[in-house]
């Protein structure tokens, strides 16, 4: 007598649980469609516009993040190096070159949820267009490592997986259709411990 209601309740609970779980999983796994990939860097230029797909809108709403309009900026992220190998906190990486034209840019290490990673106190956690040391030709080199490095050193934590986030603010790149023609800084692995 109690067997049928129990089976119905179990079936409903399973259906609702799997449905909600798969929706939340998809929102966590995807920032949206329409990614532009330039070497190891990826950006979602339409993710912050009215043309964004439903997954991108839901992802941004769930994260509760301030969004940039297309003309205000563009955020790139890198999870891999130039060779396609996943970034490892046990390795040292070099980011070399120039950023695309922008009034201002920032670079920091973030976790998988795009939250900035804070290294130990008094270690450099971010760079921007004003505080990076440049070569005479305007290019720069930032070394990303858990161990101290000479010059521009972006400190990361040895025990935490990371991604790099490069945000270009007030850039013509964001509002143009020539986004595929821009050159991004190279991201190469220097060494691994």
PDB file of C-alpha atoms in Angstrom:
ATOM      1  CA  UNK A   1       0.000   0.000   0.000  1.00  0.00           C
ATOM      2  CA  UNK A   2       2.821   2.439   0.781  1.00  0.00           C
ATOM      3  CA  UNK A   3       4.988   1.101  -1.979  1.00  0.00           C
ATOM      4  CA  UNK A   4       3.323   3.007  -4.862  1.00  0.00           C
ATOM      5  CA  UNK A   5       3.361   6.481  -3.178  1.00  0.00           C
ATOM      6  CA  UNK A   6       6.962   5.873  -2.159  1.00  0.00           C
ATOM      7  CA  UNK A   7       7.985   5.032  -5.760  1.00  0.00           C
ATOM      8  CA  UNK A   8       6.117   8.061  -7.123  1.00  0.00           C
ATOM      9  CA  UNK A   9       7.776  10.347  -4.554  1.00  0.00           C
ATOM     10  CA  UNK A  10      11.189   8.837  -5.355  1.00  0.00           C
ATOM     11  CA  UNK A  11      10.655   9.324  -9.098  1.00  0.00           C
ATOM     12  CA  UNK A  12       9.575  12.967  -8.620  1.00  0.00           C
ATOM     13  CA  UNK A  13      12.475  13.689  -6.278  1.00  0.00           C
ATOM     14  CA  UNK A  14      14.940  12.149  -8.740  1.00  0.00           C
ATOM     15  CA  UNK A  15      13.484  14.076 -11.697  1.00  0.00           C
ATOM     16  CA  UNK A  16      13.497  17.423  -9.890  1.00  0.00           C
ATOM     17  CA  UNK A  17      16.935  16.796  -8.375  1.00  0.00           C
ATOM     18  CA  UNK A  18      18.516  15.871 -11.702  1.00  0.00           C
ATOM     19  CA  UNK A  19      16.797  18.753 -13.511  1.00  0.00           C
ATOM     20  CA  UNK A  20      17.876  21.394 -11.024  1.00  0.00           C
ATOM     21  CA  UNK A  21      21.336  19.873 -10.650  1.00  0.00           C
ATOM     22  CA  UNK A  22      21.953  19.827 -14.400  1.00  0.00           C
ATOM     23  CA  UNK A  23      20.767  23.453 -14.777  1.00  0.00           C
ATOM     24  CA  UNK A  24      23.053  24.662 -11.976  1.00  0.00           C
ATOM     25  CA  UNK A  25      25.921  22.587 -13.373  1.00  0.00           C
ATOM     26  CA  UNK A  26      25.490  24.111 -16.825  1.00  0.00           C
ATOM     27  CA  UNK A  27      25.461  27.628 -15.403  1.00  0.00           C
ATOM     28  CA  UNK A  28      28.666  26.929 -13.500  1.00  0.00           C
ATOM     29  CA  UNK A  29      30.367  25.255 -16.453  1.00  0.00           C
ATOM     30  CA  UNK A  30      29.651  27.808 -19.153  1.00  0.00           C
ATOM     31  CA  UNK A  31      30.153  31.535 -19.476  1.00  0.00           C
ATOM     32  CA  UNK A  32      28.171  31.446 -22.675  1.00  0.00           C
ATOM     33  CA  UNK A  33      28.647  30.823 -26.347  1.00  0.00           C
ATOM     34  CA  UNK A  34      30.485  32.947 -28.901  1.00  0.00           C
ATOM     35  CA  UNK A  35      33.968  32.852 -27.391  1.00  0.00           C
ATOM     36  CA  UNK A  36      36.764  34.501 -29.320  1.00  0.00           C
ATOM     37  CA  UNK A  37      40.069  32.703 -28.894  1.00  0.00           C
ATOM     38  CA  UNK A  38      43.400  34.399 -29.551  1.00  0.00           C
ATOM     39  CA  UNK A  39      46.143  31.950 -28.620  1.00  0.00           C
ATOM     40  CA  UNK A  40      45.623  31.040 -24.963  1.00  0.00           C
ATOM     41  CA  UNK A  41      43.303  34.012 -24.391  1.00  0.00           C
ATOM     42  CA  UNK A  42      39.514  33.761 -24.633  1.00  0.00           C
ATOM     43  CA  UNK A  43      36.888  36.493 -24.427  1.00  0.00           C
ATOM     44  CA  UNK A  44      33.112  36.562 -24.581  1.00  0.00           C
ATOM     45  CA  UNK A  45      32.373  39.936 -26.213  1.00  0.00           C
ATOM     46  CA  UNK A  46      28.608  39.449 -26.379  1.00  0.00           C
ATOM     47  CA  UNK A  47      28.255  38.039 -22.858  1.00  0.00           C
ATOM     48  CA  UNK A  48      27.607  41.495 -21.436  1.00  0.00           C
ATOM     49  CA  UNK A  49      25.301  42.819 -24.125  1.00  0.00           C
ATOM     50  CA  UNK A  50      21.608  42.485 -24.913  1.00  0.00           C
ATOM     51  CA  UNK A  51      22.608  39.927 -27.569  1.00  0.00           C
ATOM     52  CA  UNK A  52      23.982  37.538 -24.915  1.00  0.00           C
ATOM     53  CA  UNK A  53      22.705  33.986 -24.916  1.00  0.00           C
ATOM     54  CA  UNK A  54      20.573  32.802 -21.963  1.00  0.00           C
ATOM     55  CA  UNK A  55      23.432  30.826 -20.389  1.00  0.00           C
ATOM     56  CA  UNK A  56      25.717  33.879 -20.356  1.00  0.00           C
ATOM     57  CA  UNK A  57      22.984  36.054 -18.845  1.00  0.00           C
ATOM     58  CA  UNK A  58      22.223  33.498 -16.149  1.00  0.00           C
ATOM     59  CA  UNK A  59      25.902  32.954 -15.402  1.00  0.00           C
ATOM     60  CA  UNK A  60      26.482  36.692 -14.941  1.00  0.00           C
ATOM     61  CA  UNK A  61      23.314  37.181 -12.884  1.00  0.00           C
ATOM     62  CA  UNK A  62      24.154  34.266 -10.609  1.00  0.00           C
ATOM     63  CA  UNK A  63      27.701  35.572 -10.083  1.00  0.00           C
ATOM     64  CA  UNK A  64      26.381  39.057  -9.265  1.00  0.00           C
ATOM     65  CA  UNK A  65      29.245  40.773 -11.097  1.00  0.00           C
ATOM     66  CA  UNK A  66      29.401  44.276 -12.479  1.00  0.00           C
ATOM     67  CA  UNK A  67      29.221  44.031 -16.238  1.00  0.00           C
ATOM     68  CA  UNK A  68      31.009  46.205 -18.771  1.00  0.00           C
ATOM     69  CA  UNK A  69      29.165  47.475 -21.807  1.00  0.00           C
ATOM     70  CA  UNK A  70      30.706  46.610 -25.165  1.00  0.00           C
ATOM     71  CA  UNK A  71      32.270  50.051 -25.604  1.00  0.00           C
ATOM     72  CA  UNK A  72      33.608  50.104 -22.022  1.00  0.00           C
ATOM     73  CA  UNK A  73      35.855  47.096 -22.066  1.00  0.00           C
ATOM     74  CA  UNK A  74      36.618  43.494 -22.804  1.00  0.00           C
ATOM     75  CA  UNK A  75      37.783  40.771 -20.417  1.00  0.00           C
ATOM     76  CA  UNK A  76      40.110  38.013 -21.588  1.00  0.00           C
ATOM     77  CA  UNK A  77      40.988  34.927 -19.593  1.00  0.00           C
ATOM     78  CA  UNK A  78      43.691  32.301 -20.069  1.00  0.00           C
ATOM     79  CA  UNK A  79      43.520  28.782 -18.643  1.00  0.00           C
ATOM     80  CA  UNK A  80      46.297  27.388 -20.840  1.00  0.00           C
ATOM     81  CA  UNK A  81      49.692  28.499 -22.147  1.00  0.00           C
ATOM     82  CA  UNK A  82      50.752  28.958 -25.794  1.00  0.00           C
ATOM     83  CA  UNK A  83      51.269  25.183 -26.137  1.00  0.00           C
ATOM     84  CA  UNK A  84      47.753  24.417 -24.897  1.00  0.00           C
ATOM     85  CA  UNK A  85      48.903  22.979 -21.543  1.00  0.00           C
ATOM     86  CA  UNK A  86      46.760  23.888 -18.536  1.00  0.00           C
ATOM     87  CA  UNK A  87      48.299  26.541 -16.281  1.00  0.00           C
ATOM     88  CA  UNK A  88      49.859  24.973 -13.191  1.00  0.00           C
ATOM     89  CA  UNK A  89      50.683  26.771  -9.926  1.00  0.00           C
ATOM     90  CA  UNK A  90      53.942  24.773  -9.760  1.00  0.00           C
ATOM     91  CA  UNK A  91      55.272  26.380 -12.959  1.00  0.00           C
ATOM     92  CA  UNK A  92      56.660  29.787 -13.870  1.00  0.00           C
ATOM     93  CA  UNK A  93      55.121  31.540 -16.881  1.00  0.00           C
ATOM     94  CA  UNK A  94      56.155  34.600 -18.873  1.00  0.00           C
ATOM     95  CA  UNK A  95      53.626  36.970 -20.405  1.00  0.00           C
ATOM     96  CA  UNK A  96      55.481  38.905 -23.125  1.00  0.00           C
ATOM     97  CA  UNK A  97      54.477  41.592 -25.575  1.00  0.00           C
ATOM     98  CA  UNK A  98      52.002  44.421 -25.769  1.00  0.00           C
ATOM     99  CA  UNK A  99      48.350  44.610 -24.895  1.00  0.00           C
ATOM    100  CA  UNK A 100      45.881  45.666 -27.570  1.00  0.00           C
ATOM    101  CA  UNK A 101      45.135  49.417 -27.600  1.00  0.00           C
ATOM    102  CA  UNK A 102      43.320  50.400 -24.400  1.00  0.00           C
ATOM    103  CA  UNK A 103      43.183  53.429 -22.140  1.00  0.00           C
ATOM    104  CA  UNK A 104      43.809  51.156 -19.154  1.00  0.00           C
ATOM    105  CA  UNK A 105      44.273  47.425 -18.520  1.00  0.00           C
ATOM    106  CA  UNK A 106      44.572  45.115 -15.519  1.00  0.00           C
ATOM    107  CA  UNK A 107      46.074  41.660 -15.048  1.00  0.00           C
ATOM    108  CA  UNK A 108      45.498  39.331 -12.097  1.00  0.00           C
ATOM    109  CA  UNK A 109      45.295  35.646 -11.220  1.00  0.00           C
ATOM    110  CA  UNK A 110      41.852  34.247 -10.403  1.00  0.00           C
ATOM    111  CA  UNK A 111      40.369  30.950  -9.320  1.00  0.00           C
ATOM    112  CA  UNK A 112      37.920  28.930 -11.440  1.00  0.00           C
ATOM    113  CA  UNK A 113      35.046  31.145 -10.224  1.00  0.00           C
ATOM    114  CA  UNK A 114      36.903  34.261 -11.491  1.00  0.00           C
ATOM    115  CA  UNK A 115      37.515  35.517  -7.949  1.00  0.00           C
ATOM    116  CA  UNK A 116      40.936  37.164  -7.549  1.00  0.00           C
ATOM    117  CA  UNK A 117      43.530  35.040  -5.784  1.00  0.00           C
ATOM    118  CA  UNK A 118      45.370  36.837  -3.033  1.00  0.00           C
ATOM    119  CA  UNK A 119      48.943  35.642  -2.424  1.00  0.00           C
ATOM    120  CA  UNK A 120      50.670  36.106   0.919  1.00  0.00           C
ATOM    121  CA  UNK A 121      50.672  39.619   2.353  1.00  0.00           C
ATOM    122  CA  UNK A 122      52.890  42.227   0.625  1.00  0.00           C
ATOM    123  CA  UNK A 123      53.344  40.171  -2.549  1.00  0.00           C
ATOM    124  CA  UNK A 124      52.307  41.596  -5.951  1.00  0.00           C
ATOM    125  CA  UNK A 125      48.791  40.345  -6.735  1.00  0.00           C
ATOM    126  CA  UNK A 126      48.036  42.394  -9.872  1.00  0.00           C
ATOM    127  CA  UNK A 127      49.493  44.619 -12.562  1.00  0.00           C
ATOM    128  CA  UNK A 128      47.994  47.387 -14.616  1.00  0.00           C
ATOM    129  CA  UNK A 129      48.943  49.803 -17.388  1.00  0.00           C
ATOM    130  CA  UNK A 130      50.459  52.255 -14.905  1.00  0.00           C
ATOM    131  CA  UNK A 131      52.590  50.037 -12.671  1.00  0.00           C
ATOM    132  CA  UNK A 132      54.182  47.562 -15.089  1.00  0.00           C
ATOM    133  CA  UNK A 133      57.865  48.057 -15.949  1.00  0.00           C
ATOM    134  CA  UNK A 134      58.289  48.390 -19.716  1.00  0.00           C
ATOM    135  CA  UNK A 135      61.088  47.871 -22.210  1.00  0.00           C
ATOM    136  CA  UNK A 136      62.211  50.818 -24.395  1.00  0.00           C
ATOM    137  CA  UNK A 137      59.845  49.694 -27.195  1.00  0.00           C
ATOM    138  CA  UNK A 138      56.833  49.771 -24.834  1.00  0.00           C
ATOM    139  CA  UNK A 139      56.526  46.004 -24.504  1.00  0.00           C
ATOM    140  CA  UNK A 140      56.719  44.289 -21.138  1.00  0.00           C
ATOM    141  CA  UNK A 141      57.368  40.941 -19.505  1.00  0.00           C
ATOM    142  CA  UNK A 142      55.433  39.720 -16.479  1.00  0.00           C
ATOM    143  CA  UNK A 143      56.623  36.555 -14.756  1.00  0.00           C
ATOM    144  CA  UNK A 144      53.822  34.572 -13.087  1.00  0.00           C
ATOM    145  CA  UNK A 145      55.118  32.278 -10.357  1.00  0.00           C
ATOM    146  CA  UNK A 146      54.759  31.156  -6.765  1.00  0.00           C
ATOM    147  CA  UNK A 147      58.496  31.859  -6.327  1.00  0.00           C
ATOM    148  CA  UNK A 148      59.975  35.370  -6.303  1.00  0.00           C
ATOM    149  CA  UNK A 149      61.099  36.586  -9.732  1.00  0.00           C
ATOM    150  CA  UNK A 150      63.048  39.662 -10.910  1.00  0.00           C
ATOM    151  CA  UNK A 151      61.227  42.541 -12.606  1.00  0.00           C
ATOM    152  CA  UNK A 152      57.462  42.320 -13.033  1.00  0.00           C
ATOM    153  CA  UNK A 153      56.449  39.405 -10.807  1.00  0.00           C
ATOM    154  CA  UNK A 154      52.805  38.361 -10.395  1.00  0.00           C
ATOM    155  CA  UNK A 155      52.692  36.178  -7.287  1.00  0.00           C
ATOM    156  CA  UNK A 156      50.386  33.162  -7.260  1.00  0.00           C
ATOM    157  CA  UNK A 157      49.694  30.527  -4.630  1.00  0.00           C
ATOM    158  CA  UNK A 158      51.474  27.209  -5.040  1.00  0.00           C
ATOM    159  CA  UNK A 159      48.469  25.210  -3.790  1.00  0.00           C
ATOM    160  CA  UNK A 160      45.665  26.780  -5.856  1.00  0.00           C
ATOM    161  CA  UNK A 161      44.731  26.271  -9.504  1.00  0.00           C
ATOM    162  CA  UNK A 162      44.508  29.587 -11.326  1.00  0.00           C
ATOM    163  CA  UNK A 163      43.660  31.374 -14.535  1.00  0.00           C
ATOM    164  CA  UNK A 164      44.873  34.752 -15.739  1.00  0.00           C
ATOM    165  CA  UNK A 165      42.412  37.584 -16.301  1.00  0.00           C
ATOM    166  CA  UNK A 166      43.365  40.499 -18.560  1.00  0.00           C
ATOM    167  CA  UNK A 167      40.784  43.284 -18.688  1.00  0.00           C
ATOM    168  CA  UNK A 168      41.032  45.997 -21.350  1.00  0.00           C
ATOM    169  CA  UNK A 169      39.129  49.149 -20.415  1.00  0.00           C
ATOM    170  CA  UNK A 170      37.988  51.843 -22.841  1.00  0.00           C
ATOM    171  CA  UNK A 171      39.338  49.951 -25.801  1.00  0.00           C
ATOM    172  CA  UNK A 172      38.350  50.243 -29.457  1.00  0.00           C
ATOM    173  CA  UNK A 173      38.861  46.477 -29.603  1.00  0.00           C
ATOM    174  CA  UNK A 174      35.661  45.829 -27.661  1.00  0.00           C
ATOM    175  CA  UNK A 175      33.374  47.706 -29.995  1.00  0.00           C
ATOM    176  CA  UNK A 176      34.938  46.736 -33.302  1.00  0.00           C
ATOM    177  CA  UNK A 177      34.469  43.785 -35.548  1.00  0.00           C
ATOM    178  CA  UNK A 178      38.258  43.602 -35.916  1.00  0.00           C
ATOM    179  CA  UNK A 179      38.648  41.792 -32.602  1.00  0.00           C
ATOM    180  CA  UNK A 180      40.073  38.769 -34.424  1.00  0.00           C
ATOM    181  CA  UNK A 181      42.922  40.864 -35.839  1.00  0.00           C
ATOM    182  CA  UNK A 182      44.333  42.038 -32.513  1.00  0.00           C
ATOM    183  CA  UNK A 183      47.545  40.677 -31.028  1.00  0.00           C
ATOM    184  CA  UNK A 184      47.584  39.487 -27.449  1.00  0.00           C
ATOM    185  CA  UNK A 185      50.651  39.047 -25.243  1.00  0.00           C
ATOM    186  CA  UNK A 186      52.261  35.615 -25.492  1.00  0.00           C
ATOM    187  CA  UNK A 187      51.966  33.314 -22.490  1.00  0.00           C
ATOM    188  CA  UNK A 188      54.788  30.763 -22.340  1.00  0.00           C
ATOM    189  CA  UNK A 189      55.965  28.323 -19.695  1.00  0.00           C
ATOM    190  CA  UNK A 190      59.481  29.134 -18.457  1.00  0.00           C
ATOM    191  CA  UNK A 191      60.021  26.284 -15.987  1.00  0.00           C
ATOM    192  CA  UNK A 192      58.267  23.827 -13.675  1.00  0.00           C
ATOM    193  CA  UNK A 193      59.328  22.581 -10.254  1.00  0.00           C
TER     194      UNK A 193
END
